[in-house]
């Protein structure tokens, strides 16, 4: 059974409500997928403090809050998983995305750290897609072929399976296939 509840992941109150509603409606919590994210294509010196806070609060604080409040319930599951949707921007710095990259490097660091903390209890992963065909991507780029959201969903589904052999703490990079040159 899956459940989606609109939540501001920057708000501790909203996140507590999210977890509580999930337990009330489903009776348990086996898998958490942290997938909220925002980005601005801006040079660091042009980024406002408000933009910095929005990126960090959504991309990193949101992972912290959702994971913190979900762990006690996921721990009760036999095959508990936490999957953080990060970005290749968390593996390689990108020009004009310094704050976004910093937030995603943070997500990857948290992923590795909590995987070690929860070893033997909960498996934790980060999926780091390159460009994905979303409204956010199309607002920034128009000349590069993106991954389809379905490709990311397939990888996440693979990680959710009880018999997944992927090692906990793994940071999984995904890129779109190159465009054939004629």
PDB file of C-alpha atoms in Angstrom:
ATOM      1  CA  UNK A   1       0.000   0.000   0.000  1.00  0.00           C
ATOM      2  CA  UNK A   2       1.389   3.406  -0.958  1.00  0.00           C
ATOM      3  CA  UNK A   3       0.382   6.785   0.384  1.00  0.00           C
ATOM      4  CA  UNK A   4       1.137  10.296  -0.834  1.00  0.00           C
ATOM      5  CA  UNK A   5       0.392  13.251   1.430  1.00  0.00           C
ATOM      6  CA  UNK A   6       1.135  16.842   0.435  1.00  0.00           C
ATOM      7  CA  UNK A   7       3.678  18.096   2.959  1.00  0.00           C
ATOM      8  CA  UNK A   8       6.050  21.017   3.378  1.00  0.00           C
ATOM      9  CA  UNK A   9       9.172  19.022   4.258  1.00  0.00           C
ATOM     10  CA  UNK A  10      10.779  22.206   5.634  1.00  0.00           C
ATOM     11  CA  UNK A  11       8.227  22.236   8.467  1.00  0.00           C
ATOM     12  CA  UNK A  12       8.774  19.963  11.465  1.00  0.00           C
ATOM     13  CA  UNK A  13       5.053  20.201  12.285  1.00  0.00           C
ATOM     14  CA  UNK A  14       4.057  19.136   8.741  1.00  0.00           C
ATOM     15  CA  UNK A  15       6.509  16.234   8.781  1.00  0.00           C
ATOM     16  CA  UNK A  16       5.235  14.992  12.154  1.00  0.00           C
ATOM     17  CA  UNK A  17       1.685  15.186  10.754  1.00  0.00           C
ATOM     18  CA  UNK A  18       2.793  13.275   7.635  1.00  0.00           C
ATOM     19  CA  UNK A  19       4.275  10.419   9.654  1.00  0.00           C
ATOM     20  CA  UNK A  20       1.294  10.321  12.031  1.00  0.00           C
ATOM     21  CA  UNK A  21      -1.219  10.231   9.151  1.00  0.00           C
ATOM     22  CA  UNK A  22       0.785   7.492   7.449  1.00  0.00           C
ATOM     23  CA  UNK A  23       0.726   5.312  10.560  1.00  0.00           C
ATOM     24  CA  UNK A  24      -2.986   6.053  11.114  1.00  0.00           C
ATOM     25  CA  UNK A  25      -3.934   5.157   7.520  1.00  0.00           C
ATOM     26  CA  UNK A  26      -1.506   2.288   6.849  1.00  0.00           C
ATOM     27  CA  UNK A  27      -0.714   0.924  10.286  1.00  0.00           C
ATOM     28  CA  UNK A  28       3.004   0.832   9.552  1.00  0.00           C
ATOM     29  CA  UNK A  29       5.815   2.427   7.570  1.00  0.00           C
ATOM     30  CA  UNK A  30       8.212   0.203   5.622  1.00  0.00           C
ATOM     31  CA  UNK A  31       9.781   2.530   3.058  1.00  0.00           C
ATOM     32  CA  UNK A  32      10.505   6.263   3.012  1.00  0.00           C
ATOM     33  CA  UNK A  33      11.348   7.946  -0.280  1.00  0.00           C
ATOM     34  CA  UNK A  34      12.675  11.484   0.193  1.00  0.00           C
ATOM     35  CA  UNK A  35      12.003  13.181  -3.144  1.00  0.00           C
ATOM     36  CA  UNK A  36      11.418  16.894  -2.509  1.00  0.00           C
ATOM     37  CA  UNK A  37      13.824  19.246  -4.232  1.00  0.00           C
ATOM     38  CA  UNK A  38      14.309  22.767  -5.561  1.00  0.00           C
ATOM     39  CA  UNK A  39      17.077  24.398  -7.577  1.00  0.00           C
ATOM     40  CA  UNK A  40      17.964  27.795  -8.977  1.00  0.00           C
ATOM     41  CA  UNK A  41      20.415  28.232 -11.821  1.00  0.00           C
ATOM     42  CA  UNK A  42      22.428  31.097 -10.356  1.00  0.00           C
ATOM     43  CA  UNK A  43      25.980  31.971  -9.632  1.00  0.00           C
ATOM     44  CA  UNK A  44      26.785  31.889  -5.925  1.00  0.00           C
ATOM     45  CA  UNK A  45      27.361  35.647  -5.746  1.00  0.00           C
ATOM     46  CA  UNK A  46      23.886  36.271  -7.238  1.00  0.00           C
ATOM     47  CA  UNK A  47      22.064  33.880  -4.894  1.00  0.00           C
ATOM     48  CA  UNK A  48      20.012  35.554  -2.175  1.00  0.00           C
ATOM     49  CA  UNK A  49      19.938  34.276   1.390  1.00  0.00           C
ATOM     50  CA  UNK A  50      16.227  33.513   0.888  1.00  0.00           C
ATOM     51  CA  UNK A  51      17.048  31.308  -2.126  1.00  0.00           C
ATOM     52  CA  UNK A  52      19.870  29.621  -0.198  1.00  0.00           C
ATOM     53  CA  UNK A  53      17.535  28.868   2.720  1.00  0.00           C
ATOM     54  CA  UNK A  54      14.795  27.511   0.446  1.00  0.00           C
ATOM     55  CA  UNK A  55      17.222  25.145  -1.303  1.00  0.00           C
ATOM     56  CA  UNK A  56      18.905  23.932   1.886  1.00  0.00           C
ATOM     57  CA  UNK A  57      15.668  23.659   3.853  1.00  0.00           C
ATOM     58  CA  UNK A  58      13.874  21.711   1.121  1.00  0.00           C
ATOM     59  CA  UNK A  59      16.706  19.529  -0.150  1.00  0.00           C
ATOM     60  CA  UNK A  60      18.620  18.757   3.048  1.00  0.00           C
ATOM     61  CA  UNK A  61      16.548  19.726   6.084  1.00  0.00           C
ATOM     62  CA  UNK A  62      13.577  17.915   4.510  1.00  0.00           C
ATOM     63  CA  UNK A  63      15.596  14.687   4.303  1.00  0.00           C
ATOM     64  CA  UNK A  64      16.695  15.170   7.918  1.00  0.00           C
ATOM     65  CA  UNK A  65      13.175  15.769   9.260  1.00  0.00           C
ATOM     66  CA  UNK A  66      11.403  13.030   7.296  1.00  0.00           C
ATOM     67  CA  UNK A  67      14.098  10.480   8.078  1.00  0.00           C
ATOM     68  CA  UNK A  68      14.318  11.421  11.767  1.00  0.00           C
ATOM     69  CA  UNK A  69      10.600  10.956  12.362  1.00  0.00           C
ATOM     70  CA  UNK A  70      10.227   7.886  10.118  1.00  0.00           C
ATOM     71  CA  UNK A  71      13.108   5.826  11.562  1.00  0.00           C
ATOM     72  CA  UNK A  72      11.273   4.533  14.673  1.00  0.00           C
ATOM     73  CA  UNK A  73       8.461   3.135  12.491  1.00  0.00           C
ATOM     74  CA  UNK A  74      10.655   1.836   9.659  1.00  0.00           C
ATOM     75  CA  UNK A  75      12.831   0.090  12.239  1.00  0.00           C
ATOM     76  CA  UNK A  76       9.828  -2.141  13.062  1.00  0.00           C
ATOM     77  CA  UNK A  77       9.694  -3.405   9.459  1.00  0.00           C
ATOM     78  CA  UNK A  78      11.566  -6.547   8.417  1.00  0.00           C
ATOM     79  CA  UNK A  79      12.718  -4.948   5.159  1.00  0.00           C
ATOM     80  CA  UNK A  80      12.799  -1.244   6.005  1.00  0.00           C
ATOM     81  CA  UNK A  81      14.283   1.114   3.427  1.00  0.00           C
ATOM     82  CA  UNK A  82      15.065   4.809   3.148  1.00  0.00           C
ATOM     83  CA  UNK A  83      15.695   6.061  -0.380  1.00  0.00           C
ATOM     84  CA  UNK A  84      16.925   9.611  -0.880  1.00  0.00           C
ATOM     85  CA  UNK A  85      16.547  11.107  -4.329  1.00  0.00           C
ATOM     86  CA  UNK A  86      19.695  13.173  -4.674  1.00  0.00           C
ATOM     87  CA  UNK A  87      21.424  14.321  -7.869  1.00  0.00           C
ATOM     88  CA  UNK A  88      24.633  14.033  -9.840  1.00  0.00           C
ATOM     89  CA  UNK A  89      25.025  17.562  -8.476  1.00  0.00           C
ATOM     90  CA  UNK A  90      25.791  15.804  -5.189  1.00  0.00           C
ATOM     91  CA  UNK A  91      28.679  13.949  -6.832  1.00  0.00           C
ATOM     92  CA  UNK A  92      30.179  16.641  -9.056  1.00  0.00           C
ATOM     93  CA  UNK A  93      30.061  20.409  -8.659  1.00  0.00           C
ATOM     94  CA  UNK A  94      28.137  22.158 -11.434  1.00  0.00           C
ATOM     95  CA  UNK A  95      28.603  25.782 -12.494  1.00  0.00           C
ATOM     96  CA  UNK A  96      25.716  28.069 -11.540  1.00  0.00           C
ATOM     97  CA  UNK A  97      24.351  25.469  -9.085  1.00  0.00           C
ATOM     98  CA  UNK A  98      26.725  25.802  -6.127  1.00  0.00           C
ATOM     99  CA  UNK A  99      24.040  25.949  -3.426  1.00  0.00           C
ATOM    100  CA  UNK A 100      22.009  23.144  -5.022  1.00  0.00           C
ATOM    101  CA  UNK A 101      25.148  20.998  -5.286  1.00  0.00           C
ATOM    102  CA  UNK A 102      26.045  21.705  -1.658  1.00  0.00           C
ATOM    103  CA  UNK A 103      22.580  20.536  -0.588  1.00  0.00           C
ATOM    104  CA  UNK A 104      22.864  17.337  -2.626  1.00  0.00           C
ATOM    105  CA  UNK A 105      26.413  16.612  -1.405  1.00  0.00           C
ATOM    106  CA  UNK A 106      24.811  16.897   2.045  1.00  0.00           C
ATOM    107  CA  UNK A 107      22.071  14.411   1.120  1.00  0.00           C
ATOM    108  CA  UNK A 108      24.710  11.923  -0.017  1.00  0.00           C
ATOM    109  CA  UNK A 109      26.715  12.418   3.169  1.00  0.00           C
ATOM    110  CA  UNK A 110      23.629  11.923   5.334  1.00  0.00           C
ATOM    111  CA  UNK A 111      22.777   8.801   3.319  1.00  0.00           C
ATOM    112  CA  UNK A 112      26.173   7.226   3.978  1.00  0.00           C
ATOM    113  CA  UNK A 113      26.152   8.261   7.641  1.00  0.00           C
ATOM    114  CA  UNK A 114      22.691   6.968   8.493  1.00  0.00           C
ATOM    115  CA  UNK A 115      23.365   3.757   6.546  1.00  0.00           C
ATOM    116  CA  UNK A 116      26.269   3.174   8.952  1.00  0.00           C
ATOM    117  CA  UNK A 117      24.158   4.183  11.982  1.00  0.00           C
ATOM    118  CA  UNK A 118      21.311   1.869  10.980  1.00  0.00           C
ATOM    119  CA  UNK A 119      23.410  -1.034   9.689  1.00  0.00           C
ATOM    120  CA  UNK A 120      21.511  -4.299  10.059  1.00  0.00           C
ATOM    121  CA  UNK A 121      18.246  -2.465  10.805  1.00  0.00           C
ATOM    122  CA  UNK A 122      17.297  -0.322   7.801  1.00  0.00           C
ATOM    123  CA  UNK A 123      18.828  -0.155   4.318  1.00  0.00           C
ATOM    124  CA  UNK A 124      19.553   3.377   3.120  1.00  0.00           C
ATOM    125  CA  UNK A 125      20.335   4.497  -0.439  1.00  0.00           C
ATOM    126  CA  UNK A 126      20.691   7.632  -2.537  1.00  0.00           C
ATOM    127  CA  UNK A 127      19.736   7.725  -6.197  1.00  0.00           C
ATOM    128  CA  UNK A 128      21.596  10.467  -8.071  1.00  0.00           C
ATOM    129  CA  UNK A 129      19.957  11.150 -11.403  1.00  0.00           C
ATOM    130  CA  UNK A 130      21.484  13.407 -13.967  1.00  0.00           C
ATOM    131  CA  UNK A 131      19.053  15.548 -15.912  1.00  0.00           C
ATOM    132  CA  UNK A 132      15.463  14.281 -15.567  1.00  0.00           C
ATOM    133  CA  UNK A 133      12.597  15.380 -17.813  1.00  0.00           C
ATOM    134  CA  UNK A 134      10.665  17.502 -15.299  1.00  0.00           C
ATOM    135  CA  UNK A 135       9.246  21.023 -15.278  1.00  0.00           C
ATOM    136  CA  UNK A 136      12.253  22.111 -13.187  1.00  0.00           C
ATOM    137  CA  UNK A 137      14.669  20.677 -15.788  1.00  0.00           C
ATOM    138  CA  UNK A 138      12.838  22.196 -18.767  1.00  0.00           C
ATOM    139  CA  UNK A 139      12.871  25.616 -17.083  1.00  0.00           C
ATOM    140  CA  UNK A 140      16.672  25.445 -16.878  1.00  0.00           C
ATOM    141  CA  UNK A 141      17.756  23.535 -20.008  1.00  0.00           C
ATOM    142  CA  UNK A 142      16.281  22.902 -23.413  1.00  0.00           C
ATOM    143  CA  UNK A 143      19.232  21.508 -25.349  1.00  0.00           C
ATOM    144  CA  UNK A 144      20.214  18.369 -23.406  1.00  0.00           C
ATOM    145  CA  UNK A 145      18.473  14.989 -23.506  1.00  0.00           C
ATOM    146  CA  UNK A 146      17.155  14.098 -20.058  1.00  0.00           C
ATOM    147  CA  UNK A 147      16.352  10.847 -18.277  1.00  0.00           C
ATOM    148  CA  UNK A 148      12.668  10.019 -18.148  1.00  0.00           C
ATOM    149  CA  UNK A 149      11.104   9.981 -14.667  1.00  0.00           C
ATOM    150  CA  UNK A 150      10.152   6.351 -15.370  1.00  0.00           C
ATOM    151  CA  UNK A 151      13.864   5.395 -15.415  1.00  0.00           C
ATOM    152  CA  UNK A 152      14.293   6.784 -11.910  1.00  0.00           C
ATOM    153  CA  UNK A 153      11.075   5.093 -10.750  1.00  0.00           C
ATOM    154  CA  UNK A 154      12.334   1.718 -12.028  1.00  0.00           C
ATOM    155  CA  UNK A 155      15.566   2.060 -10.038  1.00  0.00           C
ATOM    156  CA  UNK A 156      13.687   3.133  -6.902  1.00  0.00           C
ATOM    157  CA  UNK A 157      11.289   0.197  -7.293  1.00  0.00           C
ATOM    158  CA  UNK A 158      14.261  -2.176  -7.600  1.00  0.00           C
ATOM    159  CA  UNK A 159      15.654  -0.808  -4.328  1.00  0.00           C
ATOM    160  CA  UNK A 160      12.256  -1.212  -2.624  1.00  0.00           C
ATOM    161  CA  UNK A 161      12.069  -4.941  -3.350  1.00  0.00           C
ATOM    162  CA  UNK A 162      12.623  -7.134  -0.285  1.00  0.00           C
ATOM    163  CA  UNK A 163      15.236  -9.211  -2.129  1.00  0.00           C
ATOM    164  CA  UNK A 164      17.249  -6.226  -3.419  1.00  0.00           C
ATOM    165  CA  UNK A 165      20.950  -7.076  -3.203  1.00  0.00           C
ATOM    166  CA  UNK A 166      22.136  -3.458  -3.395  1.00  0.00           C
ATOM    167  CA  UNK A 167      24.436  -2.672  -0.475  1.00  0.00           C
ATOM    168  CA  UNK A 168      23.076  -0.229   2.086  1.00  0.00           C
ATOM    169  CA  UNK A 169      24.761   3.166   1.885  1.00  0.00           C
ATOM    170  CA  UNK A 170      25.192   2.935  -1.879  1.00  0.00           C
ATOM    171  CA  UNK A 171      25.091   6.187  -3.839  1.00  0.00           C
ATOM    172  CA  UNK A 172      23.712   5.280  -7.274  1.00  0.00           C
ATOM    173  CA  UNK A 173      24.507   7.583 -10.196  1.00  0.00           C
ATOM    174  CA  UNK A 174      22.108   7.574 -13.164  1.00  0.00           C
ATOM    175  CA  UNK A 175      22.694   9.388 -16.443  1.00  0.00           C
ATOM    176  CA  UNK A 176      20.707   9.646 -19.668  1.00  0.00           C
ATOM    177  CA  UNK A 177      22.119   7.593 -22.524  1.00  0.00           C
ATOM    178  CA  UNK A 178      24.197   9.626 -24.958  1.00  0.00           C
ATOM    179  CA  UNK A 179      22.481  10.901 -28.087  1.00  0.00           C
ATOM    180  CA  UNK A 180      23.726   9.006 -31.152  1.00  0.00           C
ATOM    181  CA  UNK A 181      25.742  11.191 -33.503  1.00  0.00           C
ATOM    182  CA  UNK A 182      25.035  10.900 -37.233  1.00  0.00           C
TER     183      UNK A 182
END
